[in-house]
mmCIF file of C-alpha atoms in Angstrom:
data_model
loop_
_atom_site.group_PDB
_atom_site.id
_atom_site.type_symbol
_atom_site.label_atom_id
_atom_site.label_comp_id
_atom_site.label_asym_id
_atom_site.label_seq_id
_atom_site.Cartn_x
_atom_site.Cartn_y
_atom_site.Cartn_z
ATOM 1 C CA TYR A 1 101.493 142.791 133.234
ATOM 2 C CA ARG A 2 98.252 144.941 133.484
ATOM 3 C CA SER A 3 97.049 147.099 130.987
ATOM 4 C CA THR A 4 95.778 150.598 131.683
ATOM 5 C CA ASP A 5 93.734 150.483 128.246
ATOM 6 C CA ASP A 6 91.066 148.187 126.912
ATOM 7 C CA ALA A 7 91.744 146.897 123.580
ATOM 8 C CA VAL A 8 89.869 148.364 120.542
ATOM 9 C CA ALA A 9 87.525 145.444 120.263
ATOM 10 C CA VAL A 10 87.222 145.155 124.136
ATOM 11 C CA ALA A 11 86.211 149.000 124.351
ATOM 12 C CA ARG A 12 83.755 148.697 121.589
ATOM 13 C CA LEU A 13 82.030 145.988 123.554
ATOM 14 C CA ARG A 14 82.114 147.974 126.859
ATOM 15 C CA ALA A 15 80.955 150.940 125.011
ATOM 16 C CA ALA A 16 77.600 149.221 123.869
ATOM 17 C CA GLY A 17 76.934 148.003 127.603
ATOM 18 C CA ALA A 18 78.554 144.745 127.917
ATOM 19 C CA VAL A 19 79.481 143.633 131.224
ATOM 20 C CA ILE A 20 82.845 142.426 131.270
ATOM 21 C CA PHE A 21 83.360 140.232 134.233
ATOM 22 C CA GLY A 22 86.637 138.405 133.575
ATOM 23 C CA LYS A 23 89.175 136.842 131.451
ATOM 24 C CA THR A 24 88.906 133.245 130.262
ATOM 25 C CA ASN A 25 91.919 131.019 129.858
ATOM 26 C CA THR A 26 94.510 130.664 127.209
ATOM 27 C CA PRO A 27 97.689 128.630 126.175
ATOM 28 C CA ARG A 28 100.571 130.201 126.523
ATOM 29 C CA LEU A 29 101.250 132.757 123.761
ATOM 30 C CA ALA A 30 97.900 131.734 122.327
ATOM 31 C CA GLN A 31 100.030 128.922 120.863
ATOM 32 C CA ASP A 32 98.327 125.407 121.116
ATOM 33 C CA VAL A 33 94.930 123.741 120.174
ATOM 34 C CA GLN A 34 94.619 122.817 124.087
ATOM 35 C CA THR A 35 94.316 125.178 126.631
ATOM 36 C CA PHE A 36 96.659 124.900 129.555
ATOM 37 C CA ASN A 37 99.681 126.984 130.859
ATOM 38 C CA PRO A 38 101.579 126.802 134.242
ATOM 39 C CA ILE A 39 99.666 129.564 135.880
ATOM 40 C CA TYR A 40 95.830 128.770 135.369
ATOM 41 C CA GLY A 41 96.275 125.244 134.799
ATOM 42 C CA THR A 42 94.118 123.024 131.967
ATOM 43 C CA THR A 43 90.795 123.833 130.874
ATOM 44 C CA ASN A 44 88.613 120.885 130.400
ATOM 45 C CA ASN A 45 85.884 120.018 127.752
ATOM 46 C CA PRO A 46 82.289 120.817 129.419
ATOM 47 C CA TRP A 47 81.203 117.568 127.707
ATOM 48 C CA ASN A 48 83.721 115.203 128.871
ATOM 49 C CA ASP A 49 86.503 116.524 131.381
ATOM 50 C CA LYS A 50 89.332 114.081 130.108
ATOM 51 C CA HIS A 51 89.242 115.851 126.928
ATOM 52 C CA THR A 52 90.428 119.289 125.997
ATOM 53 C CA SER A 53 88.636 122.296 125.206
ATOM 54 C CA GLY A 54 90.506 123.389 122.254
ATOM 55 C CA GLY A 55 92.674 126.161 121.868
ATOM 56 C CA SER A 56 93.432 128.815 121.693
ATOM 57 C CA SER A 57 90.215 130.080 122.751
ATOM 58 C CA GLY A 58 89.518 127.191 124.760
ATOM 59 C CA GLY A 59 88.676 129.027 128.152
ATOM 60 C CA ALA A 60 86.244 131.050 126.099
ATOM 61 C CA ALA A 61 84.415 127.933 124.481
ATOM 62 C CA ALA A 62 84.008 126.217 127.539
ATOM 63 C CA GLY A 63 82.814 129.010 129.458
ATOM 64 C CA LEU A 64 79.833 129.335 126.889
ATOM 65 C CA ALA A 65 79.054 125.900 126.888
ATOM 66 C CA SER A 66 79.332 125.507 130.389
ATOM 67 C CA GLY A 67 76.822 128.439 131.058
ATOM 68 C CA PHE A 68 79.140 130.798 132.372
ATOM 69 C CA THR A 69 78.568 133.548 129.885
ATOM 70 C CA PRO A 70 76.546 133.954 126.851
ATOM 71 C CA LEU A 71 78.953 135.890 124.706
ATOM 72 C CA GLU A 72 82.787 135.808 124.198
ATOM 73 C CA LEU A 73 85.826 137.477 122.415
ATOM 74 C CA GLY A 74 88.071 135.291 120.762
ATOM 75 C CA SER A 75 90.927 135.570 118.145
ATOM 76 C CA ASP A 76 91.662 133.361 115.309
ATOM 77 C CA LEU A 77 95.123 132.623 113.568
ATOM 78 C CA ALA A 78 95.332 128.853 113.655
ATOM 79 C CA GLY A 79 91.776 128.066 114.302
ATOM 80 C CA SER A 80 91.691 129.776 117.640
ATOM 81 C CA ILE A 81 87.792 130.153 117.700
ATOM 82 C CA ARG A 82 87.027 127.517 115.118
ATOM 83 C CA THR A 83 88.330 124.860 116.786
ATOM 84 C CA PRO A 84 87.278 125.177 120.188
ATOM 85 C CA SER A 85 83.814 126.069 119.250
ATOM 86 C CA SER A 86 83.590 122.851 117.131
ATOM 87 C CA TRP A 87 84.997 120.973 120.054
ATOM 88 C CA CYS A 88 82.697 122.671 122.739
ATOM 89 C CA GLY A 89 79.409 122.847 120.759
ATOM 90 C CA VAL A 90 79.283 126.627 120.552
ATOM 91 C CA TYR A 91 79.305 128.960 117.509
ATOM 92 C CA GLY A 92 82.318 130.783 116.536
ATOM 93 C CA HIS A 93 82.777 133.073 113.636
ATOM 94 C CA LYS A 94 86.337 133.986 111.910
ATOM 95 C CA THR A 95 85.903 137.361 110.682
ATOM 96 C CA SER A 96 87.216 138.856 107.201
ATOM 97 C CA TYR A 97 90.722 140.049 107.380
ATOM 98 C CA ARG A 98 91.253 143.665 109.099
ATOM 99 C CA LEU A 99 87.380 143.754 109.717
ATOM 100 C CA ILE A 100 87.942 143.949 113.475
ATOM 101 C CA PRO A 101 91.065 145.831 114.614
ATOM 102 C CA MET A 102 93.628 143.947 116.501
ATOM 103 C CA ARG A 103 95.151 146.696 118.646
ATOM 104 C CA GLY A 104 95.734 145.635 121.980
ATOM 105 C CA HIS A 105 95.440 141.912 121.292
ATOM 106 C CA ILE A 106 98.391 139.849 123.328
ATOM 107 C CA PRO A 107 100.434 138.449 121.462
ATOM 108 C CA GLY A 108 102.164 140.519 120.252
ATOM 109 C CA PRO A 109 103.919 142.494 123.207
ATOM 110 C CA PRO A 110 101.901 145.156 124.786
ATOM 111 C CA GLY A 111 102.221 148.360 122.760
ATOM 112 C CA THR A 112 101.943 146.622 119.170
ATOM 113 C CA ARG A 113 100.470 148.990 116.706
ATOM 114 C CA GLY A 114 100.715 146.602 114.046
ATOM 115 C CA GLU A 115 97.677 144.664 112.427
ATOM 116 C CA PRO A 116 99.280 140.784 112.619
ATOM 117 C CA ASP A 117 99.323 139.001 109.264
ATOM 118 C CA LEU A 118 96.550 136.489 109.246
ATOM 119 C CA CYS A 119 94.925 136.640 112.328
ATOM 120 C CA VAL A 120 91.566 138.072 113.309
ATOM 121 C CA ALA A 121 89.172 139.042 116.295
ATOM 122 C CA GLY A 122 85.974 137.353 116.212
ATOM 123 C CA PRO A 123 82.761 136.837 118.587
ATOM 124 C CA MET A 124 81.822 133.099 119.970
ATOM 125 C CA ALA A 125 78.244 132.440 121.411
ATOM 126 C CA ARG A 126 75.662 129.649 122.199
ATOM 127 C CA HIS A 127 73.335 130.988 119.416
ATOM 128 C CA PRO A 128 74.315 132.180 115.858
ATOM 129 C CA ALA A 129 72.060 135.648 116.361
ATOM 130 C CA ASP A 130 74.538 136.681 119.164
ATOM 131 C CA LEU A 131 77.432 136.442 116.412
ATOM 132 C CA ALA A 132 75.396 138.887 114.147
ATOM 133 C CA LEU A 133 74.809 141.126 117.273
ATOM 134 C CA ALA A 134 78.394 141.214 118.523
ATOM 135 C CA LEU A 135 79.663 141.766 114.880
ATOM 136 C CA ASP A 136 77.504 144.555 114.429
ATOM 137 C CA ILE A 137 79.118 146.270 117.379
ATOM 138 C CA LEU A 138 82.716 145.089 116.626
ATOM 139 C CA ALA A 139 83.154 145.661 112.951
ATOM 140 C CA GLY A 140 84.922 148.783 111.753
ATOM 141 C CA PRO A 141 88.543 150.524 111.422
ATOM 142 C CA ASP A 142 90.454 151.674 114.073
ATOM 143 C CA ALA A 143 90.433 155.398 114.603
ATOM 144 C CA ILE A 144 93.663 155.967 112.582
ATOM 145 C CA ASP A 145 91.652 154.634 109.624
ATOM 146 C CA ALA A 146 88.434 155.620 110.489
ATOM 147 C CA SER A 147 88.455 159.257 108.376
ATOM 148 C CA VAL A 148 89.123 157.070 104.793
ATOM 149 C CA TRP A 149 86.822 153.863 105.104
ATOM 150 C CA GLN A 150 84.112 152.627 107.156
ATOM 151 C CA ALA A 151 82.623 148.821 107.463
ATOM 152 C CA ARG A 152 79.413 148.022 106.142
ATOM 153 C CA LEU A 153 78.924 144.344 105.612
ATOM 154 C CA PRO A 154 76.348 143.224 102.949
ATOM 155 C CA ALA A 155 73.232 141.598 103.814
ATOM 156 C CA PRO A 156 73.214 137.799 103.141
ATOM 157 C CA LYS A 157 71.692 137.368 99.399
ATOM 158 C CA PRO A 158 69.697 133.968 100.126
ATOM 159 C CA THR A 159 66.867 134.653 102.381
ATOM 160 C CA THR A 160 66.072 131.269 103.277
ATOM 161 C CA LEU A 161 67.884 127.972 103.228
ATOM 162 C CA ALA A 162 66.456 126.627 99.939
ATOM 163 C CA ASP A 163 67.830 129.717 98.288
ATOM 164 C CA TYR A 164 71.712 128.826 99.055
ATOM 165 C CA LYS A 165 74.057 127.472 96.560
ATOM 166 C CA VAL A 166 76.225 125.261 98.300
ATOM 167 C CA ALA A 167 79.633 123.806 97.713
ATOM 168 C CA VAL A 168 80.968 120.951 99.956
ATOM 169 C CA LEU A 169 84.107 119.147 100.613
ATOM 170 C CA PHE A 170 84.749 116.885 103.315
ATOM 171 C CA ASP A 171 87.359 114.262 101.534
ATOM 172 C CA HIS A 172 90.730 115.091 100.988
ATOM 173 C CA ALA A 173 93.835 112.850 101.057
ATOM 174 C CA PHE A 174 95.646 116.006 102.331
ATOM 175 C CA CYS A 175 93.834 115.702 105.798
ATOM 176 C CA PRO A 176 91.446 112.666 106.289
ATOM 177 C CA ILE A 177 88.621 113.441 108.666
ATOM 178 C CA SER A 178 87.132 110.615 111.191
ATOM 179 C CA LYS A 179 84.248 108.710 110.621
ATOM 180 C CA ALA A 180 82.277 109.827 113.378
ATOM 181 C CA VAL A 181 82.749 113.712 112.226
ATOM 182 C CA LYS A 182 82.045 112.718 108.405
ATOM 183 C CA THR A 183 78.717 111.363 109.223
ATOM 184 C CA LEU A 184 77.376 114.168 111.343
ATOM 185 C CA LEU A 185 78.885 116.569 108.547
ATOM 186 C CA GLU A 186 77.026 114.338 105.820
ATOM 187 C CA ASP A 187 73.846 114.433 108.147
ATOM 188 C CA ALA A 188 73.843 118.118 108.194
ATOM 189 C CA VAL A 189 73.962 118.473 104.443
ATOM 190 C CA GLU A 190 71.551 116.147 104.082
ATOM 191 C CA ALA A 191 69.227 118.803 105.975
ATOM 192 C CA VAL A 192 70.341 121.153 103.806
ATOM 193 C CA ARG A 193 69.462 119.219 100.523
ATOM 194 C CA ARG A 194 65.859 118.444 102.270
ATOM 195 C CA ALA A 195 65.471 122.265 102.912
ATOM 196 C CA GLY A 196 65.877 122.902 98.871
ATOM 197 C CA ALA A 197 69.126 124.413 98.581
ATOM 198 C CA ASP A 198 71.111 123.410 95.713
ATOM 199 C CA VAL A 199 74.110 121.136 96.948
ATOM 200 C CA THR A 200 77.410 120.507 94.921
ATOM 201 C CA LYS A 201 80.374 118.631 95.847
ATOM 202 C CA ILE A 202 83.834 120.030 95.044
ATOM 203 C CA GLU A 203 87.003 118.024 94.647
ATOM 204 C CA ASP A 204 89.556 120.148 95.894
ATOM 205 C CA LEU A 205 89.830 123.993 97.221
ATOM 206 C CA PRO A 206 90.849 126.854 95.066
ATOM 207 C CA GLY A 207 94.345 126.621 94.549
ATOM 208 C CA GLY A 208 94.528 123.221 95.624
ATOM 209 C CA PHE A 209 94.102 122.395 99.469
ATOM 210 C CA GLU A 210 97.988 121.436 99.778
ATOM 211 C CA LYS A 211 99.340 124.191 97.840
ATOM 212 C CA SER A 212 96.954 126.776 100.071
ATOM 213 C CA TYR A 213 98.261 125.176 103.369
ATOM 214 C CA GLU A 214 101.828 125.272 102.140
ATOM 215 C CA THR A 215 101.479 129.186 101.710
ATOM 216 C CA TYR A 216 99.583 129.801 104.952
ATOM 217 C CA ASP A 217 102.405 127.648 106.782
ATOM 218 C CA ARG A 218 104.965 129.954 105.336
ATOM 219 C CA LEU A 219 103.248 133.114 106.090
ATOM 220 C CA LEU A 220 102.454 131.726 109.630
ATOM 221 C CA ASN A 221 105.879 130.757 110.765
ATOM 222 C CA GLY A 222 107.115 134.043 109.020
ATOM 223 C CA LEU A 223 104.633 135.886 111.676
ATOM 224 C CA VAL A 224 105.796 133.626 114.683
ATOM 225 C CA GLY A 225 109.492 134.265 113.771
ATOM 226 C CA ALA A 226 109.060 137.994 113.919
ATOM 227 C CA SER A 227 108.178 137.643 117.612
ATOM 228 C CA ILE A 228 111.013 135.501 118.387
ATOM 229 C CA PRO A 229 113.699 136.910 120.873
ATOM 230 C CA ASP A 230 116.890 137.727 118.714
ATOM 231 C CA LYS A 231 119.309 135.307 120.699
ATOM 232 C CA ILE A 232 116.335 132.263 119.818
ATOM 233 C CA TYR A 233 116.157 133.802 116.355
ATOM 234 C CA ASN A 234 119.770 133.608 115.479
ATOM 235 C CA LYS A 235 119.850 130.023 116.756
ATOM 236 C CA ALA A 236 116.903 128.957 114.486
ATOM 237 C CA LYS A 237 118.763 130.806 111.652
ATOM 238 C CA ARG A 238 121.512 128.815 112.035
ATOM 239 C CA GLY A 239 119.576 125.597 112.498
ATOM 240 C CA ALA A 240 117.509 126.311 109.501
ATOM 241 C CA LYS A 241 120.756 126.339 107.415
ATOM 242 C CA PHE A 242 121.974 123.112 108.851
ATOM 243 C CA MET A 243 118.387 121.146 108.452
ATOM 244 C CA GLY A 244 118.468 122.697 104.932
ATOM 245 C CA LEU A 245 121.938 121.297 104.076
ATOM 246 C CA MET A 246 120.348 117.607 105.468
ATOM 247 C CA GLY A 247 116.967 118.227 103.623
ATOM 248 C CA LYS A 248 114.852 118.515 106.411
ATOM 249 C CA THR A 249 112.639 121.308 105.783
ATOM 250 C CA ASP A 250 109.479 119.932 105.765
ATOM 251 C CA MET A 251 106.286 121.092 106.875
ATOM 252 C CA GLY A 252 105.765 120.003 110.385
ATOM 253 C CA THR A 253 109.320 119.477 111.379
ATOM 254 C CA MET A 254 111.566 121.457 113.459
ATOM 255 C CA GLY A 255 113.764 122.170 110.396
ATOM 256 C CA GLY A 256 110.794 123.267 108.442
ATOM 257 C CA PHE A 257 109.655 125.606 111.570
ATOM 258 C CA ALA A 258 113.174 127.037 111.819
ATOM 259 C CA GLU A 259 113.294 127.571 107.901
ATOM 260 C CA ARG A 260 109.964 129.457 107.683
ATOM 261 C CA ALA A 261 110.109 131.168 110.672
ATOM 262 C CA THR A 262 113.793 132.999 109.550
ATOM 263 C CA THR A 263 112.593 133.194 105.894
ATOM 264 C CA SER A 264 113.813 136.184 103.638
ATOM 265 C CA HIS A 265 111.796 138.930 102.811
ATOM 266 C CA ARG A 266 112.095 137.740 99.127
ATOM 267 C CA ASP A 267 110.539 134.505 100.010
ATOM 268 C CA TRP A 268 107.854 136.077 102.367
ATOM 269 C CA ALA A 269 107.091 138.370 99.505
ATOM 270 C CA LYS A 270 106.706 135.260 97.122
ATOM 271 C CA ALA A 271 104.347 133.677 99.504
ATOM 272 C CA ASP A 272 102.057 136.952 99.814
ATOM 273 C CA GLU A 273 101.656 137.040 96.424
ATOM 274 C CA ALA A 274 100.973 133.281 96.208
ATOM 275 C CA ARG A 275 97.995 134.324 98.839
ATOM 276 C CA HIS A 276 96.486 136.876 96.862
ATOM 277 C CA LYS A 277 96.472 134.780 93.974
ATOM 278 C CA LEU A 278 94.553 132.140 96.100
ATOM 279 C CA ARG A 279 92.237 135.060 97.287
ATOM 280 C CA GLN A 280 91.109 135.646 93.869
ATOM 281 C CA GLN A 281 90.752 132.134 93.284
ATOM 282 C CA TRP A 282 88.299 131.907 95.846
ATOM 283 C CA HIS A 283 86.293 134.791 94.966
ATOM 284 C CA SER A 284 85.947 133.075 91.404
ATOM 285 C CA LEU A 285 84.356 130.176 93.280
ATOM 286 C CA PHE A 286 81.838 132.189 95.214
ATOM 287 C CA ALA A 287 80.790 133.323 91.569
ATOM 288 C CA ASP A 288 78.711 130.236 91.521
ATOM 289 C CA TYR A 289 78.303 129.568 95.462
ATOM 290 C CA ASP A 290 77.110 131.517 98.196
ATOM 291 C CA VAL A 291 78.953 129.293 100.947
ATOM 292 C CA LEU A 292 81.312 126.209 101.031
ATOM 293 C CA LEU A 293 80.858 123.606 103.807
ATOM 294 C CA MET A 294 84.076 122.060 105.116
ATOM 295 C CA PRO A 295 84.786 120.458 108.695
ATOM 296 C CA SER A 296 86.174 122.851 111.020
ATOM 297 C CA VAL A 297 88.591 120.064 112.625
ATOM 298 C CA CYS A 298 89.309 116.755 111.210
ATOM 299 C CA VAL A 299 88.359 114.739 114.599
ATOM 300 C CA PRO A 300 86.030 115.633 117.942
ATOM 301 C CA ALA A 301 87.721 116.943 120.777
ATOM 302 C CA ILE A 302 91.076 114.910 121.531
ATOM 303 C CA PRO A 303 91.936 113.378 125.065
ATOM 304 C CA HIS A 304 94.356 116.000 127.153
ATOM 305 C CA ASN A 305 97.869 115.516 125.722
ATOM 306 C CA GLN A 306 100.397 117.884 127.098
ATOM 307 C CA ASP A 307 103.534 116.012 126.524
ATOM 308 C CA GLY A 308 106.094 117.302 123.715
ATOM 309 C CA THR A 309 105.369 120.242 121.583
ATOM 310 C CA VAL A 310 102.904 121.198 118.766
ATOM 311 C CA LEU A 311 105.359 119.488 116.210
ATOM 312 C CA SER A 312 105.921 116.346 118.072
ATOM 313 C CA ARG A 313 102.575 115.339 119.224
ATOM 314 C CA LYS A 314 100.195 112.701 117.295
ATOM 315 C CA ILE A 315 96.610 112.589 116.944
ATOM 316 C CA ASP A 316 94.201 109.766 116.303
ATOM 317 C CA VAL A 317 92.251 109.263 113.093
ATOM 318 C CA ASP A 318 89.924 106.297 113.226
ATOM 319 C CA GLY A 319 93.238 104.194 114.578
ATOM 320 C CA THR A 320 95.951 105.796 112.360
ATOM 321 C CA ALA A 321 98.385 108.242 113.455
ATOM 322 C CA HIS A 322 98.619 111.834 112.227
ATOM 323 C CA GLY A 323 100.645 114.708 112.820
ATOM 324 C CA TYR A 324 99.317 117.080 115.430
ATOM 325 C CA THR A 325 99.386 119.840 113.000
ATOM 326 C CA ASN A 326 96.687 118.045 111.171
ATOM 327 C CA LEU A 327 94.172 119.884 113.309
ATOM 328 C CA PHE A 328 95.106 122.987 111.818
ATOM 329 C CA ARG A 329 94.783 122.066 108.067
ATOM 330 C CA TRP A 330 90.973 122.647 107.449
ATOM 331 C CA ILE A 331 90.931 126.024 109.034
ATOM 332 C CA ALA A 332 93.948 127.151 106.948
ATOM 333 C CA PRO A 333 92.479 127.847 103.803
ATOM 334 C CA ALA A 334 89.990 130.307 104.923
ATOM 335 C CA THR A 335 92.612 132.056 107.064
ATOM 336 C CA VAL A 336 95.217 132.597 104.279
ATOM 337 C CA ALA A 337 92.771 133.889 101.912
ATOM 338 C CA GLY A 338 91.390 136.246 104.618
ATOM 339 C CA LEU A 339 87.678 134.829 104.359
ATOM 340 C CA PRO A 340 84.886 134.671 107.065
ATOM 341 C CA ALA A 341 84.508 131.240 108.524
ATOM 342 C CA THR A 342 81.705 130.279 111.042
ATOM 343 C CA SER A 343 82.079 127.257 112.939
ATOM 344 C CA ALA A 344 78.567 125.835 113.770
ATOM 345 C CA PRO A 345 77.743 122.651 116.035
ATOM 346 C CA VAL A 346 75.798 120.033 113.991
ATOM 347 C CA GLY A 347 75.353 117.209 116.500
ATOM 348 C CA LEU A 348 77.184 114.955 118.772
ATOM 349 C CA THR A 349 79.442 112.018 118.074
ATOM 350 C CA ASP A 350 78.055 108.464 119.727
ATOM 351 C CA ASP A 351 80.755 109.290 122.436
ATOM 352 C CA GLY A 352 78.945 112.393 123.311
ATOM 353 C CA LEU A 353 81.229 114.803 121.552
ATOM 354 C CA PRO A 354 80.195 117.859 119.643
ATOM 355 C CA VAL A 355 81.325 118.182 115.904
ATOM 356 C CA GLY A 356 81.203 121.503 114.188
ATOM 357 C CA LEU A 357 80.652 122.256 110.599
ATOM 358 C CA GLN A 358 82.689 125.055 109.165
ATOM 359 C CA ILE A 359 80.937 127.653 106.901
ATOM 360 C CA VAL A 360 83.126 129.793 104.676
ATOM 361 C CA ALA A 361 81.963 132.602 101.999
ATOM 362 C CA ASP A 362 83.514 135.265 99.856
ATOM 363 C CA TYR A 363 85.563 138.140 101.468
ATOM 364 C CA GLY A 364 83.064 140.521 103.290
ATOM 365 C CA GLN A 365 80.438 138.235 103.506
ATOM 366 C CA ASP A 366 80.399 137.582 107.077
ATOM 367 C CA LEU A 367 77.043 137.983 107.639
ATOM 368 C CA THR A 368 76.116 135.229 104.804
ATOM 369 C CA THR A 369 78.003 132.670 106.812
ATOM 370 C CA ILE A 370 76.188 133.718 110.335
ATOM 371 C CA ALA A 371 73.038 133.506 108.604
ATOM 372 C CA PHE A 372 73.616 130.032 107.227
ATOM 373 C CA ALA A 373 74.455 129.127 110.937
ATOM 374 C CA GLN A 374 71.194 130.376 111.746
ATOM 375 C CA HIS A 375 68.938 128.536 109.329
ATOM 376 C CA LEU A 376 70.658 125.027 110.015
ATOM 377 C CA ALA A 377 69.732 126.028 114.008
ATOM 378 C CA ALA A 378 66.243 126.699 112.831
ATOM 379 C CA ALA A 379 66.357 123.192 110.902
ATOM 380 C CA GLY A 380 67.231 121.254 113.863
ATOM 381 C CA VAL A 381 70.882 121.176 113.074
ATOM 382 C CA GLU A 382 72.654 121.958 116.315
ATOM 383 C CA ALA A 383 74.240 120.381 119.147
ATOM 384 C CA PRO A 384 71.938 119.879 122.190
ATOM 385 C CA ALA A 385 72.733 122.339 125.624
ATOM 386 C CA CYS A 386 75.495 120.786 127.303
ATOM 387 C CA PRO A 387 74.201 118.619 129.989
ATOM 388 C CA TYR A 388 76.702 119.407 132.360
ATOM 389 C CA ALA A 389 76.312 123.130 132.240
ATOM 390 C CA SER A 390 75.350 123.283 135.867
ATOM 391 C CA ARG A 391 78.729 121.591 137.130
ATOM 392 C CA ASP A 392 81.710 122.853 138.366
ATOM 393 C CA VAL A 393 83.808 123.077 134.906
ATOM 394 C CA ALA A 394 87.080 124.768 134.523
ATOM 395 C CA ALA A 395 86.076 127.462 132.270
ATOM 396 C CA GLY A 396 89.121 129.505 133.046
#
């Protein structure tokens, strides 16, 4: 398939003078945290080619880190901007929901006109200032909505790092993070404290981390179910009924996926209402804080693992096996609430792999999270330039 038209976001970049010289690699249908497919192969991490670049915008992140391009455009439904940005040591911004039109994004299939639930487009770059530059070009309604509303993002209220009121959550039993990740995140927070910011550790996320993820999981799989061909959907529906009788519909299982992918509109509407309640709870949190700091991902970039499926693979967190879907958990809260979230590199582990800090703010405060990332970089909290940028790295 070769499109005859640019997606809205691409057209805006082109109209602003961007030179678009190619497309980078993604996993099949953008449905993995690693980037590989049978046509273009595997995208390696520029910091260590035995490890993945992340996904689904893994080619974009690898291209940035390896010096292939200064700016990229990604999309984020399950961390597809934030995860590869974290694992490749670059900056990635998940925008506020519906800030950038998604028309022309694949998936869904060519010709799709509706805005996908949860999913957003956003910029990726080697410097946070370039995120703001790109966002100024990309933000705004699609033509069909432009007569009713325009996007005017508020300027960040804090003007220096010392002005920020910062909430922090790194520890939670629902998704343990590795010691290597936690050490670098805590070092970053200490730098924020030294700069004079008001920093407070919180015990849980608005509405509860686990409850928030459950809502996200139901909405996410409902969205995936809408794109399944009828024959497969009907099989999933029968499978969901059988697994329900067996009591095997937990999150992260095939039975759970089948049940959520074939959910009734009634159950979807209940999940949607839960989402809106979460949004209000997040809004209340940000009455007291400018940003919330969380991990972007629970571990640094994982070694290539293309066996099995997203639901069957495991990851290692300090010697303990966890489900592969734990890689989605820290990105889910901002996604389900439609909030802006910037992943900013904060350093390298002892093994030389980058780690990203996730900066979340209230709806529409995209420039606040990006500005915070800029303040961090100015304070010296960033990853160094990739030493392998001159090597022949598969960026897609």
